[in-house]
Amino acid sequence: MQASTRKGMIVVALANGLLLFGYGLSLPFFTIYLISQRHLSPAMAGLVIALAGLSRCVSSAISGELADAFGRKKVMMWGLFSQILAMFCLGLCIEFQAQVGWMLVCYFLTTFLGAFFRPASNAWVTDNTTPKERVEAFGILRIGLNIGWALGPAAGGFLVRYSYSLAFFFTALLYAATILYLGRLIEDKHVPCKSRKPSFVSALLSLKDSRLAKICFYVVLITAVNSQLVVGLSIHCKQYLHMPENYIGWFFTINGLVVVFLQYWATKIMAKIRLSTAMLIGCLLYAVGFGSVGFFDTFALIAVGVFLAGVGELIVSPGEQTLVSNIASRETRGRYLGMLMVFYNLGSALGFFGAGLLGDYVAPFYLPGPWLIVGAVAVLAGLGFWSMRRSLTPEEDGKTNVPVPIKKDTITLN
């Protein structure tokens, strides 16, 4: 990757890191807030988080279409500005103990608007890289994201012990700083196609591409697994193991640190094998990591499971983004990556809701049960990604060093 390209990726990665640091300060603890302060059941809290996640599906599709039609940078900036307003209002609702209904409206707006940034950001990365560079580029993005994820929840775990509302105010402040930082340092090279108008029906029809549809389905499965880190693990540790919030924050931090320190080496290894094979390995690591959590009752042993799941994440996340980028045309990158985020958020929503149900109806009878189910879903996702190797060209599947057949010259005798 050229130095100028790498510099641009680092700028966007740091912006993503600031956003996830702000997210980690507050939103992962919203489930605990609903259960401990507003006395919702785990199933009801999971339903709230899931419905909010479904709203992100809609906004992700909108973001991808708008990014293709009007430019990546505009969508990133306006999405962030709107989210700041919603986040500040949510902090006020918590501070003044507003009615649950008003608080949930602000939370839904926060999650809906928060989904505008990532599809536009990913499309910007794709515009500025070649297929050969994309695994590394999305890997750099993951490092930035997980620096924020490593630091945010650790700080948030201590902060929410004193004030939940203050955590949300700090999040809004960090998002404002990100707008100022990103607005000055990146340029949008994307030239919107004048004949291309935003069409959300067309975005859905893009699933006629069977390869995109399959990738999106497997992303739903593995994202539902990944979302257990936020809701399932919080319920497990707080409700059944009675761990303090700062312990739970440290699990999030461990997950983030894994990616920060190991993502570079993972992308180097991934560059040498097919993406479909790498995705299988990542999903199996998820299965082993989360599948073992239910059998442990100490911080250290659960941390081992979180570590293994984190290694799976640093393979799967850049892999799925690269796969979708590789099969999309220049005119449909925003649309395809937007649809990826639609199903990513759908998977999160299903995972959040499933975590609440499993915590209420399975864990009381067999504590490892929810985590064994989660592990089985991860295995299914891995097998699905691996089976796609038959429908991808070698370049789309990450094999960029495929030898080109040399045609022999023919000699014509007169």
mmCIF file of C-alpha atoms in Angstrom:
data_model
loop_
_atom_site.group_PDB
_atom_site.id
_atom_site.type_symbol
_atom_site.label_atom_id
_atom_site.label_comp_id
_atom_site.label_asym_id
_atom_site.label_seq_id
_atom_site.Cartn_x
_atom_site.Cartn_y
_atom_site.Cartn_z
ATOM 1 C CA MET A 1 0.000 0.000 0.000
ATOM 2 C CA GLN A 2 1.357 3.444 -0.951
ATOM 3 C CA ALA A 3 2.292 5.858 1.846
ATOM 4 C CA SER A 4 -0.364 8.403 0.844
ATOM 5 C CA THR A 5 -3.062 5.728 0.800
ATOM 6 C CA ARG A 6 -1.968 4.374 4.167
ATOM 7 C CA LYS A 7 -2.038 7.901 5.622
ATOM 8 C CA GLY A 8 -5.634 8.352 4.478
ATOM 9 C CA MET A 9 -6.619 5.011 5.990
ATOM 10 C CA ILE A 10 -5.029 5.997 9.307
ATOM 11 C CA VAL A 11 -6.975 9.284 9.348
ATOM 12 C CA VAL A 12 -10.277 7.467 8.825
ATOM 13 C CA ALA A 13 -9.254 4.730 11.283
ATOM 14 C CA LEU A 14 -8.578 7.293 14.016
ATOM 15 C CA ALA A 15 -11.955 8.914 13.343
ATOM 16 C CA ASN A 16 -13.629 5.525 13.730
ATOM 17 C CA GLY A 17 -11.608 5.004 16.903
ATOM 18 C CA LEU A 18 -12.865 8.268 18.406
ATOM 19 C CA LEU A 19 -16.432 7.307 17.564
ATOM 20 C CA LEU A 20 -16.141 3.859 19.103
ATOM 21 C CA PHE A 21 -14.406 5.277 22.182
ATOM 22 C CA GLY A 22 -17.430 7.521 22.634
ATOM 23 C CA TYR A 23 -19.781 4.626 21.968
ATOM 24 C CA GLY A 24 -17.924 2.470 24.500
ATOM 25 C CA LEU A 25 -18.226 5.108 27.210
ATOM 26 C CA SER A 26 -21.989 4.797 27.361
ATOM 27 C CA LEU A 27 -24.050 2.619 25.029
ATOM 28 C CA PRO A 28 -22.726 -0.852 26.039
ATOM 29 C CA PHE A 29 -23.944 -0.100 29.568
ATOM 30 C CA PHE A 30 -27.446 0.895 28.491
ATOM 31 C CA THR A 31 -28.623 -2.695 28.904
ATOM 32 C CA ILE A 32 -27.364 -2.724 32.488
ATOM 33 C CA TYR A 33 -29.003 0.679 33.081
ATOM 34 C CA LEU A 34 -32.381 -0.581 31.872
ATOM 35 C CA ILE A 35 -32.186 -3.677 34.078
ATOM 36 C CA SER A 36 -30.644 -2.195 37.246
ATOM 37 C CA GLN A 37 -32.057 1.371 37.239
ATOM 38 C CA ARG A 38 -35.331 1.072 35.306
ATOM 39 C CA HIS A 39 -36.003 -2.526 36.427
ATOM 40 C CA LEU A 40 -36.718 -4.042 33.022
ATOM 41 C CA SER A 41 -36.357 -7.810 32.680
ATOM 42 C CA PRO A 42 -33.411 -9.142 30.630
ATOM 43 C CA ALA A 43 -35.831 -10.232 27.889
ATOM 44 C CA MET A 44 -37.465 -6.804 27.736
ATOM 45 C CA ALA A 45 -34.109 -5.005 27.771
ATOM 46 C CA GLY A 46 -32.901 -7.303 24.985
ATOM 47 C CA LEU A 47 -36.060 -6.509 22.988
ATOM 48 C CA VAL A 48 -35.439 -2.754 23.336
ATOM 49 C CA ILE A 49 -31.843 -3.083 22.128
ATOM 50 C CA ALA A 50 -32.961 -5.385 19.309
ATOM 51 C CA LEU A 51 -35.647 -3.006 18.019
ATOM 52 C CA ALA A 52 -33.153 -0.163 18.078
ATOM 53 C CA GLY A 53 -30.790 -2.391 16.103
ATOM 54 C CA LEU A 54 -33.497 -2.960 13.504
ATOM 55 C CA SER A 55 -33.745 0.789 13.008
ATOM 56 C CA ARG A 56 -30.048 0.746 12.069
ATOM 57 C CA CYS A 57 -30.885 -1.634 9.230
ATOM 58 C CA VAL A 58 -33.042 1.028 7.609
ATOM 59 C CA SER A 59 -30.541 3.836 8.137
ATOM 60 C CA SER A 60 -27.656 1.724 6.809
ATOM 61 C CA ALA A 61 -29.495 1.223 3.512
ATOM 62 C CA ILE A 62 -30.288 4.944 3.359
ATOM 63 C CA SER A 63 -26.648 5.818 4.072
ATOM 64 C CA GLY A 64 -25.297 3.593 1.303
ATOM 65 C CA GLU A 65 -27.666 5.076 -1.267
ATOM 66 C CA LEU A 66 -26.981 8.662 -0.223
ATOM 67 C CA ALA A 67 -23.215 8.055 -0.217
ATOM 68 C CA ASP A 68 -23.356 6.890 -3.848
ATOM 69 C CA ALA A 69 -25.606 9.765 -4.889
ATOM 70 C CA PHE A 70 -24.178 12.735 -2.960
ATOM 71 C CA GLY A 71 -20.709 11.735 -1.782
ATOM 72 C CA ARG A 72 -19.139 9.884 1.126
ATOM 73 C CA LYS A 73 -17.957 12.834 3.208
ATOM 74 C CA LYS A 74 -21.304 14.677 3.236
ATOM 75 C CA VAL A 75 -23.130 11.624 4.556
ATOM 76 C CA MET A 76 -20.512 11.032 7.250
ATOM 77 C CA MET A 77 -20.637 14.647 8.468
ATOM 78 C CA TRP A 78 -24.401 15.109 8.533
ATOM 79 C CA GLY A 79 -24.977 11.698 10.103
ATOM 80 C CA LEU A 80 -22.587 12.528 12.933
ATOM 81 C CA PHE A 81 -24.069 15.976 13.535
ATOM 82 C CA SER A 82 -27.577 14.538 13.852
ATOM 83 C CA GLN A 83 -26.389 11.805 16.192
ATOM 84 C CA ILE A 84 -24.770 14.352 18.530
ATOM 85 C CA LEU A 85 -28.125 16.050 19.064
ATOM 86 C CA ALA A 86 -29.876 12.748 19.776
ATOM 87 C CA MET A 87 -27.114 11.575 22.144
ATOM 88 C CA PHE A 88 -27.257 14.811 24.145
ATOM 89 C CA CYS A 89 -31.046 14.480 24.502
ATOM 90 C CA LEU A 90 -30.636 10.884 25.705
ATOM 91 C CA GLY A 91 -28.197 12.073 28.370
ATOM 92 C CA LEU A 92 -30.752 14.662 29.520
ATOM 93 C CA CYS A 93 -33.477 11.999 29.744
ATOM 94 C CA ILE A 94 -31.272 9.844 31.955
ATOM 95 C CA GLU A 95 -30.113 12.770 34.111
ATOM 96 C CA PHE A 96 -33.646 13.986 34.855
ATOM 97 C CA GLN A 97 -35.229 10.507 35.065
ATOM 98 C CA ALA A 98 -37.612 11.213 32.195
ATOM 99 C CA GLN A 99 -40.383 8.779 31.404
ATOM 100 C CA VAL A 100 -39.100 5.550 29.899
ATOM 101 C CA GLY A 101 -40.968 6.249 26.671
ATOM 102 C CA TRP A 102 -39.147 9.540 26.026
ATOM 103 C CA MET A 103 -35.830 7.982 26.917
ATOM 104 C CA LEU A 104 -36.384 5.128 24.481
ATOM 105 C CA VAL A 105 -37.350 7.548 21.686
ATOM 106 C CA CYS A 106 -34.002 9.319 22.141
ATOM 107 C CA TYR A 107 -32.188 5.983 22.257
ATOM 108 C CA PHE A 108 -33.834 4.845 19.025
ATOM 109 C CA LEU A 109 -32.876 8.116 17.319
ATOM 110 C CA THR A 110 -29.304 7.729 18.551
ATOM 111 C CA THR A 111 -28.948 4.227 17.138
ATOM 112 C CA PHE A 112 -30.762 5.089 13.888
ATOM 113 C CA LEU A 113 -28.556 8.096 13.162
ATOM 114 C CA GLY A 114 -25.427 6.303 14.341
ATOM 115 C CA ALA A 115 -25.637 3.873 11.424
ATOM 116 C CA PHE A 116 -25.092 6.581 8.794
ATOM 117 C CA PHE A 117 -21.336 6.826 9.293
ATOM 118 C CA ARG A 118 -20.012 3.307 8.697
ATOM 119 C CA PRO A 119 -21.389 2.525 5.189
ATOM 120 C CA ALA A 120 -20.179 5.901 3.876
ATOM 121 C CA SER A 121 -16.824 5.457 5.623
ATOM 122 C CA ASN A 122 -16.368 1.946 4.194
ATOM 123 C CA ALA A 123 -17.264 3.178 0.709
ATOM 124 C CA TRP A 124 -14.613 5.910 1.080
ATOM 125 C CA VAL A 125 -12.033 3.249 1.961
ATOM 126 C CA THR A 126 -13.020 1.161 -1.062
ATOM 127 C CA ASP A 127 -12.769 4.181 -3.382
ATOM 128 C CA ASN A 128 -9.201 4.811 -2.267
ATOM 129 C CA THR A 129 -7.828 1.252 -2.433
ATOM 130 C CA THR A 130 -7.295 -1.550 -4.931
ATOM 131 C CA PRO A 131 -8.648 -5.075 -4.317
ATOM 132 C CA LYS A 132 -5.154 -6.137 -3.265
ATOM 133 C CA GLU A 133 -4.984 -3.380 -0.623
ATOM 134 C CA ARG A 134 -8.442 -3.760 0.887
ATOM 135 C CA VAL A 135 -7.779 -6.456 3.492
ATOM 136 C CA GLU A 136 -4.947 -4.318 4.877
ATOM 137 C CA ALA A 137 -7.055 -1.134 4.640
ATOM 138 C CA PHE A 138 -10.012 -2.610 6.494
ATOM 139 C CA GLY A 139 -7.541 -4.126 8.950
ATOM 140 C CA ILE A 140 -6.174 -0.637 9.682
ATOM 141 C CA LEU A 141 -9.761 0.496 10.168
ATOM 142 C CA ARG A 142 -10.325 -2.327 12.650
ATOM 143 C CA ILE A 143 -7.236 -1.286 14.607
ATOM 144 C CA GLY A 144 -8.612 2.245 14.941
ATOM 145 C CA LEU A 145 -12.037 0.970 15.911
ATOM 146 C CA ASN A 146 -10.650 -1.316 18.546
ATOM 147 C CA ILE A 147 -8.319 1.240 20.079
ATOM 148 C CA GLY A 148 -11.535 3.110 20.811
ATOM 149 C CA TRP A 149 -13.301 -0.081 21.886
ATOM 150 C CA ALA A 150 -10.403 -1.004 24.190
ATOM 151 C CA LEU A 151 -10.355 2.362 25.955
ATOM 152 C CA GLY A 152 -14.025 3.394 25.907
ATOM 153 C CA PRO A 153 -15.705 0.620 27.917
ATOM 154 C CA ALA A 154 -12.873 0.520 30.475
ATOM 155 C CA ALA A 155 -13.400 4.225 31.166
ATOM 156 C CA GLY A 156 -17.172 3.878 30.876
ATOM 157 C CA GLY A 157 -17.264 1.007 33.376
ATOM 158 C CA PHE A 158 -15.928 3.338 36.065
ATOM 159 C CA LEU A 159 -17.880 6.374 34.883
ATOM 160 C CA VAL A 160 -21.330 4.778 34.956
ATOM 161 C CA ARG A 161 -20.821 3.711 38.572
ATOM 162 C CA TYR A 162 -21.205 7.401 39.405
ATOM 163 C CA SER A 163 -23.329 8.814 36.577
ATOM 164 C CA TYR A 164 -24.912 7.172 33.564
ATOM 165 C CA SER A 165 -25.961 10.527 32.096
ATOM 166 C CA LEU A 166 -22.429 11.959 32.238
ATOM 167 C CA ALA A 167 -21.207 9.051 30.100
ATOM 168 C CA PHE A 168 -23.689 9.999 27.359
ATOM 169 C CA PHE A 169 -22.720 13.687 27.524
ATOM 170 C CA PHE A 170 -19.052 12.747 27.074
ATOM 171 C CA THR A 171 -20.019 10.603 24.087
ATOM 172 C CA ALA A 172 -21.734 13.561 22.406
ATOM 173 C CA LEU A 173 -18.635 15.678 23.041
ATOM 174 C CA LEU A 174 -16.320 13.120 21.443
ATOM 175 C CA TYR A 175 -18.568 12.870 18.387
ATOM 176 C CA ALA A 176 -18.358 16.650 17.995
ATOM 177 C CA ALA A 177 -14.553 16.455 18.139
ATOM 178 C CA THR A 178 -14.634 13.780 15.420
ATOM 179 C CA ILE A 179 -16.545 16.070 13.048
ATOM 180 C CA LEU A 180 -13.924 18.790 13.427
ATOM 181 C CA TYR A 181 -11.055 16.323 12.985
ATOM 182 C CA LEU A 182 -12.433 14.453 9.997
ATOM 183 C CA GLY A 183 -13.803 17.498 8.207
ATOM 184 C CA ARG A 184 -10.331 19.027 7.962
ATOM 185 C CA LEU A 185 -8.294 15.992 7.010
ATOM 186 C CA ILE A 186 -10.096 13.972 4.326
ATOM 187 C CA GLU A 187 -11.156 14.699 0.774
ATOM 188 C CA ASP A 188 -13.891 12.918 -1.109
ATOM 189 C CA LYS A 189 -12.654 11.589 -4.466
ATOM 190 C CA HIS A 190 -15.991 10.021 -5.292
ATOM 191 C CA VAL A 191 -17.720 11.644 -8.267
ATOM 192 C CA PRO A 192 -21.471 11.027 -7.943
ATOM 193 C CA CYS A 193 -23.070 9.622 -11.056
ATOM 194 C CA LYS A 194 -25.624 12.196 -12.270
ATOM 195 C CA SER A 195 -27.827 9.500 -13.747
ATOM 196 C CA ARG A 196 -27.853 7.609 -10.470
ATOM 197 C CA LYS A 197 -30.610 8.661 -8.082
ATOM 198 C CA PRO A 198 -31.073 7.244 -4.573
ATOM 199 C CA SER A 199 -33.424 4.302 -4.846
ATOM 200 C CA PHE A 200 -34.066 2.206 -1.771
ATOM 201 C CA VAL A 201 -36.084 -0.296 -3.777
ATOM 202 C CA SER A 202 -33.037 -0.774 -6.013
ATOM 203 C CA ALA A 203 -30.903 -1.225 -2.905
ATOM 204 C CA LEU A 204 -33.090 -4.142 -1.848
ATOM 205 C CA LEU A 205 -33.092 -5.511 -5.389
ATOM 206 C CA SER A 206 -29.292 -5.686 -5.227
ATOM 207 C CA LEU A 207 -29.878 -8.895 -3.256
ATOM 208 C CA LYS A 208 -30.683 -10.486 -6.615
ATOM 209 C CA ASP A 209 -26.924 -10.854 -6.717
ATOM 210 C CA SER A 210 -26.908 -14.296 -5.080
ATOM 211 C CA ARG A 211 -23.362 -13.860 -3.840
ATOM 212 C CA LEU A 212 -24.238 -10.664 -1.987
ATOM 213 C CA ALA A 213 -27.355 -12.321 -0.575
ATOM 214 C CA LYS A 214 -25.354 -15.283 0.730
ATOM 215 C CA ILE A 215 -22.677 -13.094 2.291
ATOM 216 C CA CYS A 216 -25.372 -11.002 3.981
ATOM 217 C CA PHE A 217 -27.090 -14.109 5.390
ATOM 218 C CA TYR A 218 -23.868 -15.452 6.861
ATOM 219 C CA VAL A 219 -23.091 -11.980 8.232
ATOM 220 C CA VAL A 220 -26.434 -12.053 10.088
ATOM 221 C CA LEU A 221 -25.406 -15.312 11.753
ATOM 222 C CA ILE A 222 -21.903 -14.297 12.796
ATOM 223 C CA THR A 223 -22.964 -10.801 13.865
ATOM 224 C CA ALA A 224 -25.638 -12.315 16.107
ATOM 225 C CA VAL A 225 -22.773 -14.248 17.687
ATOM 226 C CA ASN A 226 -20.562 -11.180 17.998
ATOM 227 C CA SER A 227 -23.335 -9.158 19.651
ATOM 228 C CA GLN A 228 -23.277 -11.513 22.637
ATOM 229 C CA LEU A 229 -20.247 -9.575 23.848
ATOM 230 C CA VAL A 230 -22.433 -6.542 24.593
ATOM 231 C CA VAL A 231 -25.759 -7.977 25.781
ATOM 232 C CA GLY A 232 -25.284 -11.713 26.403
ATOM 233 C CA LEU A 233 -22.064 -11.308 28.372
ATOM 234 C CA SER A 234 -23.500 -8.387 30.363
ATOM 235 C CA ILE A 235 -26.551 -10.439 31.370
ATOM 236 C CA HIS A 236 -24.449 -13.517 32.130
ATOM 237 C CA CYS A 237 -21.914 -11.681 34.282
ATOM 238 C CA LYS A 238 -24.288 -9.266 36.042
ATOM 239 C CA GLN A 239 -27.421 -11.370 36.440
ATOM 240 C CA TYR A 240 -25.915 -14.780 37.182
ATOM 241 C CA LEU A 241 -22.322 -14.214 38.304
ATOM 242 C CA HIS A 242 -22.955 -10.850 40.069
ATOM 243 C CA MET A 243 -19.812 -9.222 38.708
ATOM 244 C CA PRO A 244 -19.413 -5.406 39.021
ATOM 245 C CA GLU A 245 -19.780 -3.166 35.970
ATOM 246 C CA ASN A 246 -16.058 -2.389 35.766
ATOM 247 C CA TYR A 247 -15.289 -6.108 35.329
ATOM 248 C CA ILE A 248 -17.698 -6.199 32.409
ATOM 249 C CA GLY A 249 -16.043 -3.084 30.970
ATOM 250 C CA TRP A 250 -12.679 -4.863 31.127
ATOM 251 C CA PHE A 251 -14.048 -7.730 29.035
ATOM 252 C CA PHE A 252 -14.895 -5.182 26.327
ATOM 253 C CA THR A 253 -11.407 -3.740 26.690
ATOM 254 C CA ILE A 254 -9.766 -7.149 26.311
ATOM 255 C CA ASN A 255 -11.756 -7.675 23.123
ATOM 256 C CA GLY A 256 -10.542 -4.350 21.774
ATOM 257 C CA LEU A 257 -6.904 -4.865 22.742
ATOM 258 C CA VAL A 258 -6.803 -8.177 20.883
ATOM 259 C CA VAL A 259 -7.550 -6.384 17.635
ATOM 260 C CA VAL A 260 -5.234 -3.448 18.366
ATOM 261 C CA PHE A 261 -2.197 -5.683 18.884
ATOM 262 C CA LEU A 262 -2.954 -8.592 16.579
ATOM 263 C CA GLN A 263 -4.861 -7.107 13.621
ATOM 264 C CA TYR A 264 -1.706 -6.242 11.661
ATOM 265 C CA TRP A 265 -0.387 -9.799 11.863
ATOM 266 C CA ALA A 266 -3.807 -11.249 11.074
ATOM 267 C CA THR A 267 -4.072 -9.227 7.862
ATOM 268 C CA LYS A 268 -0.602 -10.392 6.823
ATOM 269 C CA ILE A 269 -1.670 -14.014 7.279
ATOM 270 C CA MET A 270 -5.021 -13.409 5.562
ATOM 271 C CA ALA A 271 -3.210 -12.025 2.513
ATOM 272 C CA LYS A 272 -1.653 -15.469 1.998
ATOM 273 C CA ILE A 273 -4.860 -17.519 2.068
ATOM 274 C CA ARG A 274 -8.296 -17.335 0.523
ATOM 275 C CA LEU A 275 -10.811 -15.051 2.249
ATOM 276 C CA SER A 276 -13.332 -17.892 2.418
ATOM 277 C CA THR A 277 -10.818 -20.031 4.335
ATOM 278 C CA ALA A 278 -9.941 -17.158 6.665
ATOM 279 C CA MET A 279 -13.641 -16.568 7.397
ATOM 280 C CA LEU A 280 -14.083 -20.237 8.356
ATOM 281 C CA ILE A 281 -11.146 -20.027 10.775
ATOM 282 C CA GLY A 282 -12.477 -16.789 12.291
ATOM 283 C CA CYS A 283 -15.954 -18.210 12.834
ATOM 284 C CA LEU A 284 -14.545 -21.351 14.488
ATOM 285 C CA LEU A 285 -12.554 -19.166 16.893
ATOM 286 C CA TYR A 286 -15.799 -17.364 17.742
ATOM 287 C CA ALA A 287 -17.412 -20.750 18.396
ATOM 288 C CA VAL A 288 -14.669 -21.914 20.756
ATOM 289 C CA GLY A 289 -14.368 -18.560 22.546
ATOM 290 C CA PHE A 290 -18.027 -17.812 23.224
ATOM 291 C CA GLY A 291 -19.043 -21.462 23.415
ATOM 292 C CA SER A 292 -16.804 -21.906 26.457
ATOM 293 C CA VAL A 293 -17.982 -18.832 28.413
ATOM 294 C CA GLY A 294 -20.934 -20.578 30.026
ATOM 295 C CA PHE A 295 -18.673 -23.123 31.702
ATOM 296 C CA PHE A 296 -16.604 -20.464 33.503
ATOM 297 C CA ASP A 297 -17.402 -18.403 36.597
ATOM 298 C CA THR A 298 -14.194 -16.422 37.142
ATOM 299 C CA PHE A 299 -12.941 -13.239 35.501
ATOM 300 C CA ALA A 300 -9.713 -14.839 34.233
ATOM 301 C CA LEU A 301 -11.364 -17.814 32.516
ATOM 302 C CA ILE A 302 -14.109 -15.743 30.904
ATOM 303 C CA ALA A 303 -11.376 -13.378 29.705
ATOM 304 C CA VAL A 304 -9.782 -16.326 27.864
ATOM 305 C CA GLY A 305 -13.044 -16.969 26.021
ATOM 306 C CA VAL A 306 -13.376 -13.271 25.185
ATOM 307 C CA PHE A 307 -9.789 -13.289 23.902
ATOM 308 C CA LEU A 308 -10.459 -16.182 21.501
ATOM 309 C CA ALA A 309 -13.658 -14.550 20.257
ATOM 310 C CA GLY A 310 -11.685 -11.338 19.727
ATOM 311 C CA VAL A 311 -9.188 -13.196 17.524
ATOM 312 C CA GLY A 312 -12.143 -14.475 15.502
ATOM 313 C CA GLU A 313 -13.470 -10.937 15.145
ATOM 314 C CA LEU A 314 -10.206 -9.517 13.803
ATOM 315 C CA ILE A 315 -10.393 -12.076 10.985
ATOM 316 C CA VAL A 316 -14.117 -11.960 10.229
ATOM 317 C CA SER A 317 -14.786 -8.211 10.238
ATOM 318 C CA PRO A 318 -12.254 -7.079 7.592
ATOM 319 C CA GLY A 319 -12.926 -10.290 5.660
ATOM 320 C CA GLU A 320 -16.646 -9.690 5.208
ATOM 321 C CA GLN A 321 -16.103 -6.044 4.209
ATOM 322 C CA THR A 322 -13.436 -7.032 1.712
ATOM 323 C CA LEU A 323 -15.601 -9.752 0.170
ATOM 324 C CA VAL A 324 -18.473 -7.329 -0.442
ATOM 325 C CA SER A 325 -16.124 -4.622 -1.763
ATOM 326 C CA ASN A 326 -14.556 -7.105 -4.180
ATOM 327 C CA ILE A 327 -17.832 -8.210 -5.762
ATOM 328 C CA ALA A 328 -19.245 -4.661 -6.100
ATOM 329 C CA SER A 329 -18.787 -2.388 -9.109
ATOM 330 C CA ARG A 330 -17.568 1.197 -8.723
ATOM 331 C CA GLU A 331 -21.123 2.514 -9.123
ATOM 332 C CA THR A 332 -22.596 0.182 -6.474
ATOM 333 C CA ARG A 333 -19.961 0.195 -3.730
ATOM 334 C CA GLY A 334 -21.966 2.394 -1.394
ATOM 335 C CA ARG A 335 -25.124 0.392 -2.082
ATOM 336 C CA TYR A 336 -23.462 -2.993 -1.517
ATOM 337 C CA LEU A 337 -21.630 -1.875 1.622
ATOM 338 C CA GLY A 338 -24.833 -0.257 2.841
ATOM 339 C CA MET A 339 -26.654 -3.561 2.408
ATOM 340 C CA LEU A 340 -23.849 -5.293 4.277
ATOM 341 C CA MET A 341 -24.434 -2.925 7.189
ATOM 342 C CA VAL A 342 -28.198 -3.528 6.952
ATOM 343 C CA PHE A 343 -27.650 -7.207 7.614
ATOM 344 C CA TYR A 344 -24.872 -6.523 10.106
ATOM 345 C CA ASN A 345 -27.345 -4.475 12.145
ATOM 346 C CA LEU A 346 -30.077 -7.060 11.617
ATOM 347 C CA GLY A 347 -27.727 -9.685 13.024
ATOM 348 C CA SER A 348 -26.945 -7.435 15.987
ATOM 349 C CA ALA A 349 -30.653 -6.906 16.642
ATOM 350 C CA LEU A 350 -31.387 -10.632 16.512
ATOM 351 C CA GLY A 351 -28.375 -11.309 18.719
ATOM 352 C CA PHE A 352 -29.461 -8.735 21.309
ATOM 353 C CA PHE A 353 -33.005 -10.071 21.420
ATOM 354 C CA GLY A 354 -31.799 -13.670 21.444
ATOM 355 C CA ALA A 355 -29.424 -12.889 24.314
ATOM 356 C CA GLY A 356 -32.334 -11.615 26.400
ATOM 357 C CA LEU A 357 -34.457 -14.686 25.638
ATOM 358 C CA LEU A 358 -31.592 -17.088 26.318
ATOM 359 C CA GLY A 359 -30.776 -15.257 29.540
ATOM 360 C CA ASP A 360 -34.388 -15.524 30.740
ATOM 361 C CA TYR A 361 -35.461 -18.952 29.501
ATOM 362 C CA VAL A 362 -32.353 -21.113 29.014
ATOM 363 C CA ALA A 363 -29.679 -19.933 31.443
ATOM 364 C CA PRO A 364 -31.793 -20.494 34.621
ATOM 365 C CA PHE A 365 -32.026 -24.192 33.747
ATOM 366 C CA TYR A 366 -28.594 -24.767 32.215
ATOM 367 C CA LEU A 367 -26.126 -21.892 32.446
ATOM 368 C CA PRO A 368 -23.811 -23.032 29.581
ATOM 369 C CA GLY A 369 -26.838 -23.578 27.295
ATOM 370 C CA PRO A 370 -27.007 -20.101 25.720
ATOM 371 C CA TRP A 371 -23.299 -20.158 24.925
ATOM 372 C CA LEU A 372 -23.408 -23.606 23.336
ATOM 373 C CA ILE A 373 -26.201 -22.365 21.061
ATOM 374 C CA VAL A 374 -24.126 -19.294 20.190
ATOM 375 C CA GLY A 375 -21.140 -21.516 19.359
ATOM 376 C CA ALA A 376 -23.240 -23.687 17.048
ATOM 377 C CA VAL A 377 -24.459 -20.618 15.128
ATOM 378 C CA ALA A 378 -20.827 -19.509 14.655
ATOM 379 C CA VAL A 379 -19.926 -22.892 13.144
ATOM 380 C CA LEU A 380 -22.849 -22.652 10.692
ATOM 381 C CA ALA A 381 -21.720 -19.181 9.599
ATOM 382 C CA GLY A 382 -18.157 -20.393 9.065
ATOM 383 C CA LEU A 383 -19.254 -23.309 6.903
ATOM 384 C CA GLY A 384 -21.410 -20.927 4.850
ATOM 385 C CA PHE A 385 -18.542 -18.537 4.143
ATOM 386 C CA TRP A 386 -16.250 -21.450 3.259
ATOM 387 C CA SER A 387 -18.791 -22.844 0.787
ATOM 388 C CA MET A 388 -18.739 -19.555 -1.172
ATOM 389 C CA ARG A 389 -15.277 -20.272 -2.585
ATOM 390 C CA ARG A 390 -16.979 -22.032 -5.507
ATOM 391 C CA SER A 391 -18.783 -18.850 -6.624
ATOM 392 C CA LEU A 392 -15.908 -16.357 -6.241
ATOM 393 C CA THR A 393 -13.115 -15.652 -8.682
ATOM 394 C CA PRO A 394 -9.603 -16.083 -7.231
ATOM 395 C CA GLU A 395 -9.167 -12.282 -7.058
ATOM 396 C CA GLU A 396 -12.525 -11.802 -5.320
ATOM 397 C CA ASP A 397 -11.545 -14.515 -2.837
ATOM 398 C CA GLY A 398 -8.320 -12.717 -1.991
ATOM 399 C CA LYS A 399 -5.872 -14.620 -4.199
ATOM 400 C CA THR A 400 -4.139 -11.729 -5.935
ATOM 401 C CA ASN A 401 -1.052 -13.683 -7.028
ATOM 402 C CA VAL A 402 -2.842 -15.997 -9.418
ATOM 403 C CA PRO A 403 -0.554 -16.679 -12.413
ATOM 404 C CA VAL A 404 -1.909 -15.508 -15.750
ATOM 405 C CA PRO A 405 -1.755 -18.198 -18.448
ATOM 406 C CA ILE A 406 0.745 -17.352 -21.182
ATOM 407 C CA LYS A 407 -0.548 -17.843 -24.671
ATOM 408 C CA LYS A 408 1.939 -19.462 -27.013
ATOM 409 C CA ASP A 409 2.611 -17.713 -30.277
ATOM 410 C CA THR A 410 1.399 -19.564 -33.313
ATOM 411 C CA ILE A 411 3.596 -19.695 -36.404
ATOM 412 C CA THR A 412 1.970 -19.705 -39.777
ATOM 413 C CA LEU A 413 3.916 -21.321 -42.559
ATOM 414 C CA ASN A 414 3.377 -19.909 -45.977
#
